[in-house]
Structure formats: structure tokens, C-alpha cells
């Protein structure tokens, strides 16, 4: 990418002590060893010593005998295996350093970000243009468009208006991913829909929306999608209908703008970035500058993954389905596409775990033949564990805010399923049923919703609270697929399980032999006559009797009877827990008269 003119001029040379002037950052095993006493003495006369002194204070290293800063690629780490604390970069176009082969391990870039809006926007345009011409990330020219979009007007005609699209329409649009916040929201409702179609004065919009319009104009795109404006909210709205289209809205967007640091519609995201201290280092005898050290700033995980926006339930799906995303944070702006993550400092980051979510055709990077079945299962479980801990304005959106993502996961696994459970008529169904309440949550809370179809109790989506998964070893469990059947959105649009239940002997002591996690512990009364278990898998152990083998089980409770054909009644059960126990606690002979039941 051509970075000329996008960054400020390098800062003046730093004050350096005799020792720091002799440092050579290009040697393969570069490191700096300090003591607290030495840095305390020199930090007032040397800028690089002052930078290391600041890190030591922040890390509370006063009582540390020896402090070592180790260079790993373009980062300085406190000791070899600690997190990075400083970044190293070299100036683009500096022939003094470009001619050194050993300099190649140090990234090209600048530690100081531009304060110019035009230069900032110019960099984003370059990101888009580079991706358009070099990658295969952008949506197809005939991609679908949302039901409504915002025509953003121009700087000379600043009024924006809501437009309804027609079948066959095809054009580029940008989508905004943002936090609604707790303040008063700017919404389109059935009452103001026609007014918004006539025009919305831009000064009446919250700052986050104004900044989205400004950025979209600068990127040369005419249309913008914002959920609270383009979906009719409240009574007589169409949220339920439009929520089903979220997969297409974000995957078809030309680009997504993510207001990562904004906690509400009022915060905006084109705000001055946090300043950071940087040092311009010069080797003794060099006539020009060229190497810069600054406090570590290319921290995508902290700035984006752990941002206020990423705490929002909807954003996991939005990020995974978006083809290209620009993240605006308090520290700098990041770009993510199928090629990786680019920082405003010009750093190109590659992280396999992160890149799965940045896949423009998610989850193709898991389906390219390099990931085995076990890796996929672990990854998808990780996604659900992460999602279950995110916040939603409406708890009842829990199955909706990830529905588009789940649809792709089901397709990738060549399975059926729903509500967080996969069924490939092999091990996926029993394994994905083995979710459990997260350790940090003393209880789960049932989500009451009038939305149909009702979320079944065997799904973690029916509850509020984070979940984890039991971890049966791959290849060591005989899955009981003959005793569990799924009915995926069948008759009456009802999703339910049919399973064979067994009596078991309850114990109040949690041991290695009997370990159950209750979904809602206070609901488990001393009278446990109505509790039964479903054996979903048995650990394979040669030469061991069934009574001493580990059985993975769901615990269910009788909820009601439902009239079936003629006068037959079907028992309806609900899930109340999950765990494992030895076979000696279970009625393996299953002599009870009615053993197949519905789980809802």
C-alpha cells in the first residue's frame, strides 16, 4: 500500500544516554537488561530509558532484580514469554534502513497517528481499494440489499432520508455496527416512518450516526444501513421479520463500520485518539532517523475483541458475517478482511483464531480441509461459550442474534439442528447437548418469551447466563445415538427431542463417580422421584463392567402429559442438569414401562 502523505513527519531525535546510543535493534537476538536502580537514575536524561521506566512502574517491577526487554519481531516483551509492552517500527522509504537485510524483521510504519481527518479517511479508502483489487473479499455485484437503507445525501445537500428498496435493486451500501446504550435511542417507528422517508435533518441524529454518515460519504458510498433506523421498532414494527435477514444484511454490505469504543448512540467514533509516548532512536553516526519505539499499541484483542461493542450479543454474528470491517477505537483504527488485520500504524497482523471471524465467507477457513472434525467442534463450542456471555437489550433475542451464524455452522457441519445444537446422526447431537452452566454463574435464569417457536429447555438459548461444555475425550466415547432423536422444526414448527429415559440413584455428594451441574440449583427439591436421566454417551474402557464405566447424562424432570393418538398420553420432560456418573447409579436394565419421552 502507498502510505506517502498519510502520516506525520517523524518526531525529533530522542535524548539518549551513552548506553542507548550504542543499541543495535537489528541484531537477531536484541535485548536490553536493566535494573530498577539503573532506570531510576537515567530516566530523567534518556528518553528510551524513560519509556522503559514507565513500563516498569506500570508493571510494578520495583522489587525485580533484573528486568529484561526482549525483541520478538517488531515488539519488545518483558522477558521472553510475557505480553508485548513496546512496538518497534522503521520509516517507510528510508533508504538507510531499507538497504539492510537484517532490518526486514522490523515492521514499516510510524508510531504517531495522523491528526488529519482527510489523511485518516484517505487511509481507509486505500484499505478498501487495495482489498477490492488484490483480494476476493468484497460482495458480489448482484448481492441482495436490505429492505430499507439510508440515502446519506451530500455535504452540500445534507438532509438524509430513509428509502425502501425494490426487488431487483442492486447497489453498494455500508452497515453500521454499534452499541445502542441506555440513553434515549433514535428510532424509526410506525408513527414516524413516513417522516423519515421524507427526510431526517442530520443535526437531529446522535453523534455515532452523524460520524457514520460522514465516513460513508468520505468512502464514496451513497447508502448506509443502521438497524435502529432501517428496521421499524416497537409496536406494529417489523423487527421479527427483519431479524431473519441479518445474515444477508452484513454479508452483503460493501463494508461494515464498527464503533468499537462507543458505548451509546451519542458517543460518536471519530474522536481524537489517545496520545502515546514514542521515541525516535538513532544509531550513533547515522545522519537520519529511522527507528521508532513506542508503548505497545497494535493491540487488536484489547482494543476490539474486548471493546464495549464486543460485549453486545449481536456483534459476534455481525463480525463473523461481515466481509470487511473498519473498527474505530480510542487508540487507533483497524481494518479486517480475509487477508488479515491492518492497523493504522501500518502493521499487518495475522492471528489464526482471530482470522476465522474475519473470514469474508465464514466459516470457509474451517472448511478448507486443514481443520479436522474435532477442531471444528472445539471452535464452534468456543463461539457459543463466548456468545452466551454477551449482553442483549432483550433477553428473548438470544436465539435470534446468532441465527444467521448458526445457519452457516449447520451447513458447514453438513447437519441439521437448531437452538445451539447440531445433529449429523453421528456424535454431534449428543455431544452438543452436553453444555453446562458456567462456573462463574451460580444459576441460569429461564428467559420468558412469547416469540414462537418456543426455545426448548435442552437448549442453552432458553436461559440467561454463560455456558461451558463437558469435555468427553475425542475417540474414547461410545455415543448413544440410538436413544436420542431430533425433530427439527417439524410438525407445528416445533423443535423437540425424543429420548429414552432411565431411572437413576441420586446422591447429594459430588465426586468423581457422580458429578452433576444443575441449570437452576434452587429448583432441585429434595423430592427427586420425578427426575430421570438420558444417557448420551459412555466412555469406552476395556475390561471394565458397565457399572464402573463413566456415563455422560442429561438430567430431566417430568413437566406435563400431552394427549397423543387416540387416548395415548406422552410424557413431556424438561432438562434440569447435565453431568457424568458411573453406571452403578443408573438403571441400565431400564425395566420401567414407559421409557421414550419428549423433551421440550
XYZ file of N, CA and C in Angstrom, residues 219-405:
561
model
N -15.969 7.703 2.012
C -15.604 6.473 1.324
C -16.276 6.364 -0.043
N -17.100 7.341 -0.373
C -17.698 7.395 -1.707
C -18.881 6.471 -1.912
N -19.589 6.126 -0.830
C -20.750 5.248 -0.909
C -22.004 6.063 -0.592
N -23.083 5.791 -1.307
C -24.293 6.596 -1.195
C -25.260 6.117 -0.121
N -25.206 4.847 0.239
C -26.237 4.292 1.124
C -25.629 3.688 2.388
N -26.380 3.815 3.459
C -25.944 3.362 4.776
C -27.087 2.602 5.438
N -26.750 1.541 6.160
C -27.753 0.771 6.904
C -27.456 0.877 8.394
N -28.432 1.340 9.150
C -28.344 1.409 10.612
C -29.590 0.734 11.158
N -29.416 -0.250 12.026
C -30.543 -1.084 12.447
C -31.697 -0.296 13.051
N -31.414 0.646 13.956
C -32.500 1.332 14.654
C -33.292 2.264 13.747
N -32.726 2.621 12.589
C -33.432 3.478 11.631
C -34.059 2.654 10.511
N -33.363 1.617 10.059
C -33.824 0.861 8.889
C -34.780 -0.275 9.230
N -34.918 -0.592 10.512
C -35.909 -1.567 10.962
C -36.949 -0.825 11.777
N -38.220 -1.032 11.489
C -39.288 -0.350 12.230
C -39.373 -0.968 13.627
N -39.160 -0.145 14.638
C -39.094 -0.621 16.015
C -40.447 -0.487 16.718
N -40.626 -1.249 17.799
C -41.803 -1.091 18.653
C -43.054 -1.735 18.086
N -44.190 -1.284 18.609
C -45.488 -1.822 18.187
C -45.691 -1.627 16.681
N -46.243 -2.646 16.068
C -46.510 -2.634 14.619
C -45.228 -2.510 13.799
N -44.096 -2.863 14.425
C -42.828 -2.845 13.710
C -42.573 -4.160 12.995
N -41.399 -4.274 12.381
C -41.082 -5.494 11.630
C -39.754 -6.093 12.080
N -39.412 -5.903 13.362
C -38.141 -6.423 13.853
C -38.037 -7.937 13.665
N -39.082 -8.684 14.040
C -39.019 -10.147 13.942
C -38.753 -10.595 12.507
N -39.382 -9.933 11.564
C -39.204 -10.279 10.154
C -37.806 -9.883 9.664
N -37.362 -8.692 10.038
C -36.071 -8.201 9.560
C -34.900 -8.908 10.238
N -35.086 -9.350 11.486
C -34.005 -10.035 12.197
C -33.574 -11.295 11.458
N -34.509 -11.926 10.747
C -34.182 -13.134 9.993
C -33.266 -12.835 8.802
N -33.164 -11.557 8.419
C -32.366 -11.176 7.259
C -30.977 -10.656 7.633
N -30.624 -10.695 8.920
C -29.362 -10.107 9.364
C -28.159 -10.745 8.676
N -28.234 -12.034 8.410
C -27.115 -12.699 7.743
C -26.810 -12.014 6.418
N -27.846 -11.728 5.635
C -27.646 -11.104 4.330
C -27.270 -9.638 4.453
N -27.813 -8.950 5.445
C -27.509 -7.526 5.600
C -26.010 -7.320 5.787
N -25.395 -8.099 6.670
C -23.976 -7.889 6.960
C -23.061 -8.569 5.949
N -23.462 -9.709 5.417
C -22.591 -10.380 4.451
C -22.635 -9.700 3.084
N -23.692 -8.954 2.797
C -23.809 -8.270 1.508
C -23.312 -6.834 1.547
N -23.021 -6.314 2.738
C -22.555 -4.929 2.863
C -21.185 -4.780 2.210
N -20.977 -3.674 1.521
C -19.680 -3.390 0.904
C -18.589 -3.320 1.969
N -18.955 -2.787 3.120
C -18.039 -2.706 4.245
C -18.881 -2.444 5.495
N -18.368 -2.830 6.662
C -19.041 -2.565 7.936
C -18.190 -1.603 8.743
N -18.832 -0.597 9.317
C -18.174 0.320 10.245
C -18.533 -0.119 11.656
N -17.526 -0.381 12.487
C -17.760 -0.834 13.858
C -17.313 0.250 14.833
N -18.270 0.819 15.559
C -17.969 1.848 16.560
C -17.547 1.146 17.849
N -16.328 0.632 17.874
C -15.903 -0.289 18.926
C -15.883 0.345 20.310
N -15.453 1.593 20.413
C -15.299 2.205 21.735
C -16.521 2.993 22.184
N -17.472 3.200 21.298
C -18.661 3.987 21.648
C -19.632 3.132 22.450
N -20.044 3.634 23.604
C -20.962 2.881 24.464
C -22.429 3.229 24.198
N -22.673 4.245 23.395
C -24.050 4.628 23.102
C -24.109 5.316 21.755
N -25.339 5.583 21.304
C -25.520 6.298 20.047
C -24.968 7.714 20.112
N -24.808 8.248 21.304
C -24.386 9.645 21.465
C -22.872 9.826 21.482
N -22.101 8.755 21.640
C -20.663 8.898 21.868
C -19.879 9.270 20.619
N -20.280 8.794 19.471
C -19.502 9.011 18.258
C -18.264 8.131 18.229
N -17.589 8.123 17.065
C -16.376 7.308 16.963
C -15.249 7.987 16.200
N -15.476 9.195 15.660
C -14.404 9.948 15.007
C -13.840 10.966 15.994
N -13.455 10.477 17.145
C -12.955 11.329 18.206
C -11.428 11.286 18.231
N -10.761 12.302 18.819
C -9.292 12.258 18.909
C -8.842 10.967 19.593
N -7.822 10.329 19.026
C -7.306 9.107 19.614
C -6.410 9.398 20.805
N -6.246 8.436 21.676
C -5.390 8.609 22.842
C -3.939 8.779 22.395
N -3.292 9.793 22.975
C -1.888 10.029 22.643
C -1.018 8.947 23.282
N 0.108 8.674 22.653
C 1.047 7.701 23.215
C 2.470 8.220 23.059
N 3.287 7.865 24.011
C 4.656 8.332 24.018
C 5.485 7.484 23.074
N 6.333 8.125 22.263
C 7.187 7.420 21.322
C 8.573 8.048 21.309
N 9.549 7.264 20.943
C 10.946 7.712 20.920
C 11.522 7.452 19.540
N 12.177 8.479 18.965
C 12.856 8.368 17.682
C 14.318 8.024 17.969
N 14.706 6.779 17.717
C 16.058 6.314 18.033
C 16.973 6.456 16.824
N 18.192 6.815 17.060
C 19.164 6.972 16.000
C 20.436 6.243 16.404
N 20.937 5.413 15.512
C 22.225 4.780 15.787
C 23.327 5.825 15.732
N 24.320 5.679 16.562
C 25.424 6.625 16.607
C 26.112 6.693 15.241
N 26.249 7.921 14.730
C 26.899 8.113 13.437
C 25.939 8.203 12.273
N 24.670 7.835 12.452
C 23.698 7.929 11.359
C 23.265 9.374 11.179
N 23.094 9.795 9.923
C 22.695 11.169 9.646
C 21.193 11.338 9.684
N 20.450 10.242 9.600
C 18.985 10.328 9.540
C 18.366 9.432 10.598
N 17.134 9.763 10.934
C 16.395 8.894 11.843
C 15.808 7.734 11.069
N 15.219 6.785 11.769
C 14.607 5.698 11.029
C 14.001 4.614 11.871
N 14.338 4.535 13.160
C 13.782 3.504 14.018
C 13.047 4.177 15.170
N 11.823 3.700 15.444
C 10.984 4.327 16.455
C 10.477 3.264 17.426
N 10.452 3.622 18.686
C 9.923 2.741 19.717
C 8.821 3.488 20.444
N 7.691 2.808 20.644
C 6.560 3.418 21.350
C 5.939 2.383 22.267
N 5.136 2.841 23.207
C 4.382 1.909 24.026
C 3.488 1.080 23.118
N 3.328 -0.190 23.414
C 2.602 -1.121 22.546
C 1.189 -0.620 22.281
N 0.833 -0.564 21.002
C -0.470 -0.001 20.645
C -1.248 -0.858 19.654
N -0.599 -1.776 18.972
C -1.307 -2.608 17.983
C -1.943 -3.796 18.695
N -2.895 -3.479 19.568
C -3.480 -4.497 20.440
C -4.930 -4.733 20.037
N -5.117 -5.489 18.968
C -6.453 -5.741 18.438
C -7.338 -6.438 19.468
N -6.754 -7.364 20.214
C -7.553 -8.091 21.207
C -8.113 -7.150 22.259
N -7.261 -6.280 22.796
C -7.719 -5.376 23.855
C -8.624 -4.293 23.301
N -8.261 -3.707 22.159
C -8.987 -2.563 21.621
C -10.301 -2.951 20.930
N -10.345 -4.140 20.319
C -11.527 -4.542 19.551
C -12.260 -5.719 20.203
N -11.551 -6.825 20.403
C -12.201 -8.030 20.938
C -12.760 -7.778 22.337
N -12.052 -6.968 23.136
C -12.516 -6.668 24.499
C -13.172 -5.297 24.611
N -13.627 -4.748 23.503
C -14.204 -3.397 23.497
C -15.651 -3.414 23.985
N -16.208 -2.238 24.317
C -17.621 -2.162 24.699
C -18.553 -2.754 23.646
N -18.241 -2.530 22.370
C -19.106 -3.059 21.308
C -19.130 -4.578 21.332
N -17.978 -5.192 21.598
C -17.894 -6.649 21.560
C -18.579 -7.319 22.743
N -19.053 -6.534 23.718
C -19.851 -7.089 24.808
C -21.300 -7.296 24.386
N -21.663 -6.761 23.225
C -23.037 -6.794 22.752
C -23.302 -8.111 22.014
N -24.435 -8.740 22.308
C -24.731 -10.055 21.768
C -24.765 -10.109 20.249
N -25.328 -9.105 19.625
C -25.483 -9.124 18.169
C -24.144 -9.049 17.431
N -23.118 -8.481 18.090
C -21.908 -8.126 17.346
C -21.080 -9.344 16.945
N -21.170 -10.457 17.651
C -20.410 -11.649 17.261
C -20.825 -12.103 15.870
N -22.124 -12.152 15.635
C -22.623 -12.531 14.318
C -22.265 -11.476 13.276
N -22.405 -10.212 13.647
C -22.112 -9.138 12.698
C -20.662 -9.207 12.234
N -19.761 -9.463 13.165
C -18.341 -9.520 12.803
C -18.039 -10.731 11.931
N -18.600 -11.878 12.282
C -18.313 -13.096 11.532
C -18.884 -13.032 10.117
N -20.033 -12.397 9.953
C -20.691 -12.384 8.650
C -20.201 -11.250 7.754
N -19.632 -10.195 8.343
C -19.139 -9.071 7.543
C -17.949 -9.514 6.693
N -17.887 -9.005 5.481
C -16.771 -9.350 4.600
C -15.548 -8.484 4.886
N -15.772 -7.203 5.165
C -14.683 -6.299 5.554
C -15.234 -5.383 6.646
N -14.416 -5.126 7.647
C -14.854 -4.277 8.755
C -13.766 -3.270 9.091
N -14.179 -2.031 9.344
C -13.283 -0.999 9.876
C -13.695 -0.740 11.313
N -12.765 -0.942 12.245
C -13.038 -0.777 13.671
C -12.457 0.555 14.142
N -13.279 1.362 14.782
C -12.850 2.650 15.311
C -12.723 2.532 16.832
N -11.501 2.702 17.340
C -11.267 2.583 18.773
C -10.674 3.877 19.303
N -10.508 3.935 20.615
C -9.935 5.124 21.236
C -8.449 5.273 20.913
N -7.796 4.182 20.504
C -6.359 4.206 20.281
C -6.000 4.358 18.814
N -6.678 3.627 17.952
C -6.418 3.725 16.527
C -7.529 3.009 15.768
N -7.462 3.055 14.444
C -8.439 2.412 13.576
C -7.831 1.134 13.006
N -8.641 0.063 12.963
C -8.188 -1.224 12.432
C -9.052 -1.622 11.232
N -8.432 -2.367 10.333
C -9.126 -2.930 9.165
C -9.045 -4.447 9.251
N -10.154 -5.134 8.985
C -10.141 -6.588 8.980
C -10.824 -7.102 7.728
N -10.136 -8.000 7.020
C -10.729 -8.691 5.874
C -10.136 -10.094 5.832
N -10.364 -10.818 4.768
C -9.880 -12.182 4.690
C -8.371 -12.291 4.651
N -7.684 -11.183 4.359
C -6.231 -11.191 4.283
C -5.573 -10.957 5.635
N -6.354 -10.578 6.633
C -5.785 -10.317 7.947
C -6.272 -8.998 8.510
N -5.523 -8.489 9.474
C -5.880 -7.258 10.176
C -4.791 -6.226 9.919
N -5.180 -5.054 9.501
C -4.245 -3.949 9.292
C -4.515 -2.875 10.340
N -3.432 -2.339 10.858
C -3.531 -1.292 11.873
C -3.276 0.062 11.225
N -3.716 1.093 11.890
C -3.471 2.441 11.380
C -1.987 2.774 11.387
N -1.223 2.064 12.187
C 0.230 2.235 12.216
C 0.917 1.532 11.052
N 0.147 0.887 10.187
C 0.584 0.131 9.010
C 0.974 -1.308 9.336
N 0.838 -1.717 10.578
C 1.142 -3.100 10.926
C 0.122 -4.033 10.289
N 0.594 -5.164 9.738
C -0.281 -6.223 9.238
C -0.222 -7.362 10.237
N -1.376 -7.700 10.819
C -1.428 -8.716 11.858
C -2.070 -9.974 11.286
N -1.542 -11.111 11.698
C -2.128 -12.399 11.327
C -2.286 -13.232 12.590
N -3.502 -13.613 12.880
C -3.800 -14.439 14.045
C -4.848 -15.446 13.602
N -4.490 -16.730 13.632
C -5.392 -17.748 13.083
C -6.747 -17.753 13.761
N -6.762 -17.637 15.107
C -8.033 -17.673 15.812
C -8.884 -16.465 15.441
N -8.248 -15.277 15.414
C -8.966 -14.064 15.043
C -9.421 -14.137 13.585
N -8.569 -14.686 12.712
C -8.878 -14.649 11.283
C -10.092 -15.484 10.930
N -10.442 -16.476 11.745
C -11.647 -17.250 11.471
C -12.865 -16.335 11.450
N -12.937 -15.390 12.388
C -14.068 -14.470 12.425
C -13.951 -13.402 11.348
N -12.743 -13.151 10.864
C -12.565 -12.183 9.792
C -12.712 -12.786 8.409
N -13.017 -14.047 8.329
C -13.203 -14.757 7.068
C -14.391 -14.156 6.307
N -14.181 -13.619 5.104
C -15.293 -13.000 4.366
C -16.371 -13.990 3.957
N -16.020 -15.267 3.940
C -17.007 -16.301 3.624
C -17.101 -17.288 4.787
N -17.214 -16.740 5.979
C -17.233 -17.559 7.192
C -18.224 -18.711 7.032
N -17.860 -19.956 7.421
C -16.584 -20.367 8.029
C -15.686 -21.123 7.053
N -15.419 -20.561 5.874
C -14.677 -21.296 4.846
C -13.274 -21.672 5.296
N -12.677 -20.855 6.182
C -11.320 -21.171 6.638
C -11.288 -22.411 7.521
N -12.450 -22.802 8.038
C -12.521 -24.047 8.791
C -12.919 -25.220 7.894
N -13.266 -24.920 6.657
C -13.769 -25.961 5.755
C -12.829 -26.213 4.590
N -11.588 -25.718 4.712
C -10.653 -25.853 3.586
C -9.830 -27.125 3.639
N -10.211 -28.041 4.538
C -9.504 -29.317 4.621
C -8.375 -29.342 5.630
N -8.029 -28.175 6.199
C -6.936 -28.137 7.172
C -7.426 -28.337 8.598
N -8.735 -28.213 8.839
C -9.282 -28.386 10.181
C -10.040 -29.701 10.254
N -9.708 -30.526 11.253
C -10.422 -31.782 11.378
C -11.714 -31.579 12.155
N -12.483 -32.639 12.274
C -13.794 -32.563 12.916
C -13.675 -32.069 14.364
N -12.690 -32.566 15.073
C -12.509 -32.161 16.461
C -12.227 -30.681 16.598
N -11.388 -30.133 15.714
C -11.069 -28.704 15.757
C -12.312 -27.868 15.496
N -13.139 -28.304 14.549
C -14.373 -27.573 14.266
C -15.285 -27.560 15.484
N -15.444 -28.711 16.109
C -16.324 -28.793 17.275
C -15.821 -27.880 18.381
N -14.521 -27.909 18.645
C -13.950 -27.038 19.671
C -14.177 -25.568 19.325
N -13.991 -25.216 18.053
C -14.158 -23.819 17.643
C -15.602 -23.374 17.815
N -16.547 -24.204 17.377
C -17.948 -23.826 17.459
C -18.428 -23.781 18.907
N -17.933 -24.703 19.726
C -18.254 -24.623 21.152
C -17.715 -23.320 21.742
N -16.510 -22.951 21.321
C -15.924 -21.697 21.801
C -16.754 -20.486 21.413
N -17.291 -20.483 20.181
C -18.154 -19.388 19.751
C -19.394 -19.291 20.635
N -20.027 -20.425 20.916
C -21.234 -20.413 21.731
C -20.919 -20.012 23.174
N -19.805 -20.456 23.709
C -19.408 -20.057 25.062
C -19.213 -18.545 25.131
N -18.561 -17.998 24.106
C -18.340 -16.556 24.056
C -19.669 -15.811 23.925
N -20.502 -16.255 23.006
C -21.781 -15.580 22.759
C -22.681 -15.611 23.989
N -22.701 -16.731 24.702
C -23.602 -16.862 25.844
C -23.282 -15.875 26.960
N -22.093 -15.280 26.930
C -21.682 -14.333 27.957
C -21.860 -12.881 27.529
N -22.360 -12.661 26.327
C -22.573 -11.306 25.835
C -23.937 -10.786 26.274
N -24.102 -9.464 26.194
C -25.329 -8.833 26.671
C -26.266 -8.511 25.511
N -27.549 -8.547 25.801
C -28.588 -8.216 24.831
C -29.587 -7.277 25.490
N -30.069 -6.311 24.725
C -31.098 -5.415 25.270
C -32.364 -6.192 25.606
N -32.664 -7.187 24.787
C -33.812 -8.064 25.039
C -33.310 -9.491 25.158
N -33.500 -10.085 26.321
C -33.027 -11.456 26.529
C -33.637 -12.423 25.522
N -34.856 -12.134 25.088
C -35.536 -13.029 24.148
C -34.870 -13.043 22.774
N -33.916 -12.118 22.526
C -33.180 -12.116 21.253
C -32.069 -13.158 21.225
N -31.875 -13.883 22.305
C -30.736 -14.802 22.411
C -30.644 -15.780 21.233
N -31.729 -16.424 20.810
C -31.615 -17.302 19.630
C -31.605 -16.534 18.310
N -32.114 -15.309 18.317
C -32.251 -14.542 17.075
C -30.932 -13.896 16.677
N -30.187 -13.376 17.669
C -28.983 -12.599 17.388
C -27.825 -13.437 16.876
N -28.004 -14.749 16.844
C -26.943 -15.614 16.320
C -27.497 -16.569 15.252
N -28.740 -16.361 14.852
C -29.408 -17.299 13.939
C -28.705 -17.393 12.586
N -28.272 -16.255 12.039
C -27.592 -16.286 10.742
C -26.273 -17.021 10.815
N -25.547 -16.818 11.910
C -24.278 -17.510 12.105
C -24.509 -19.006 12.276
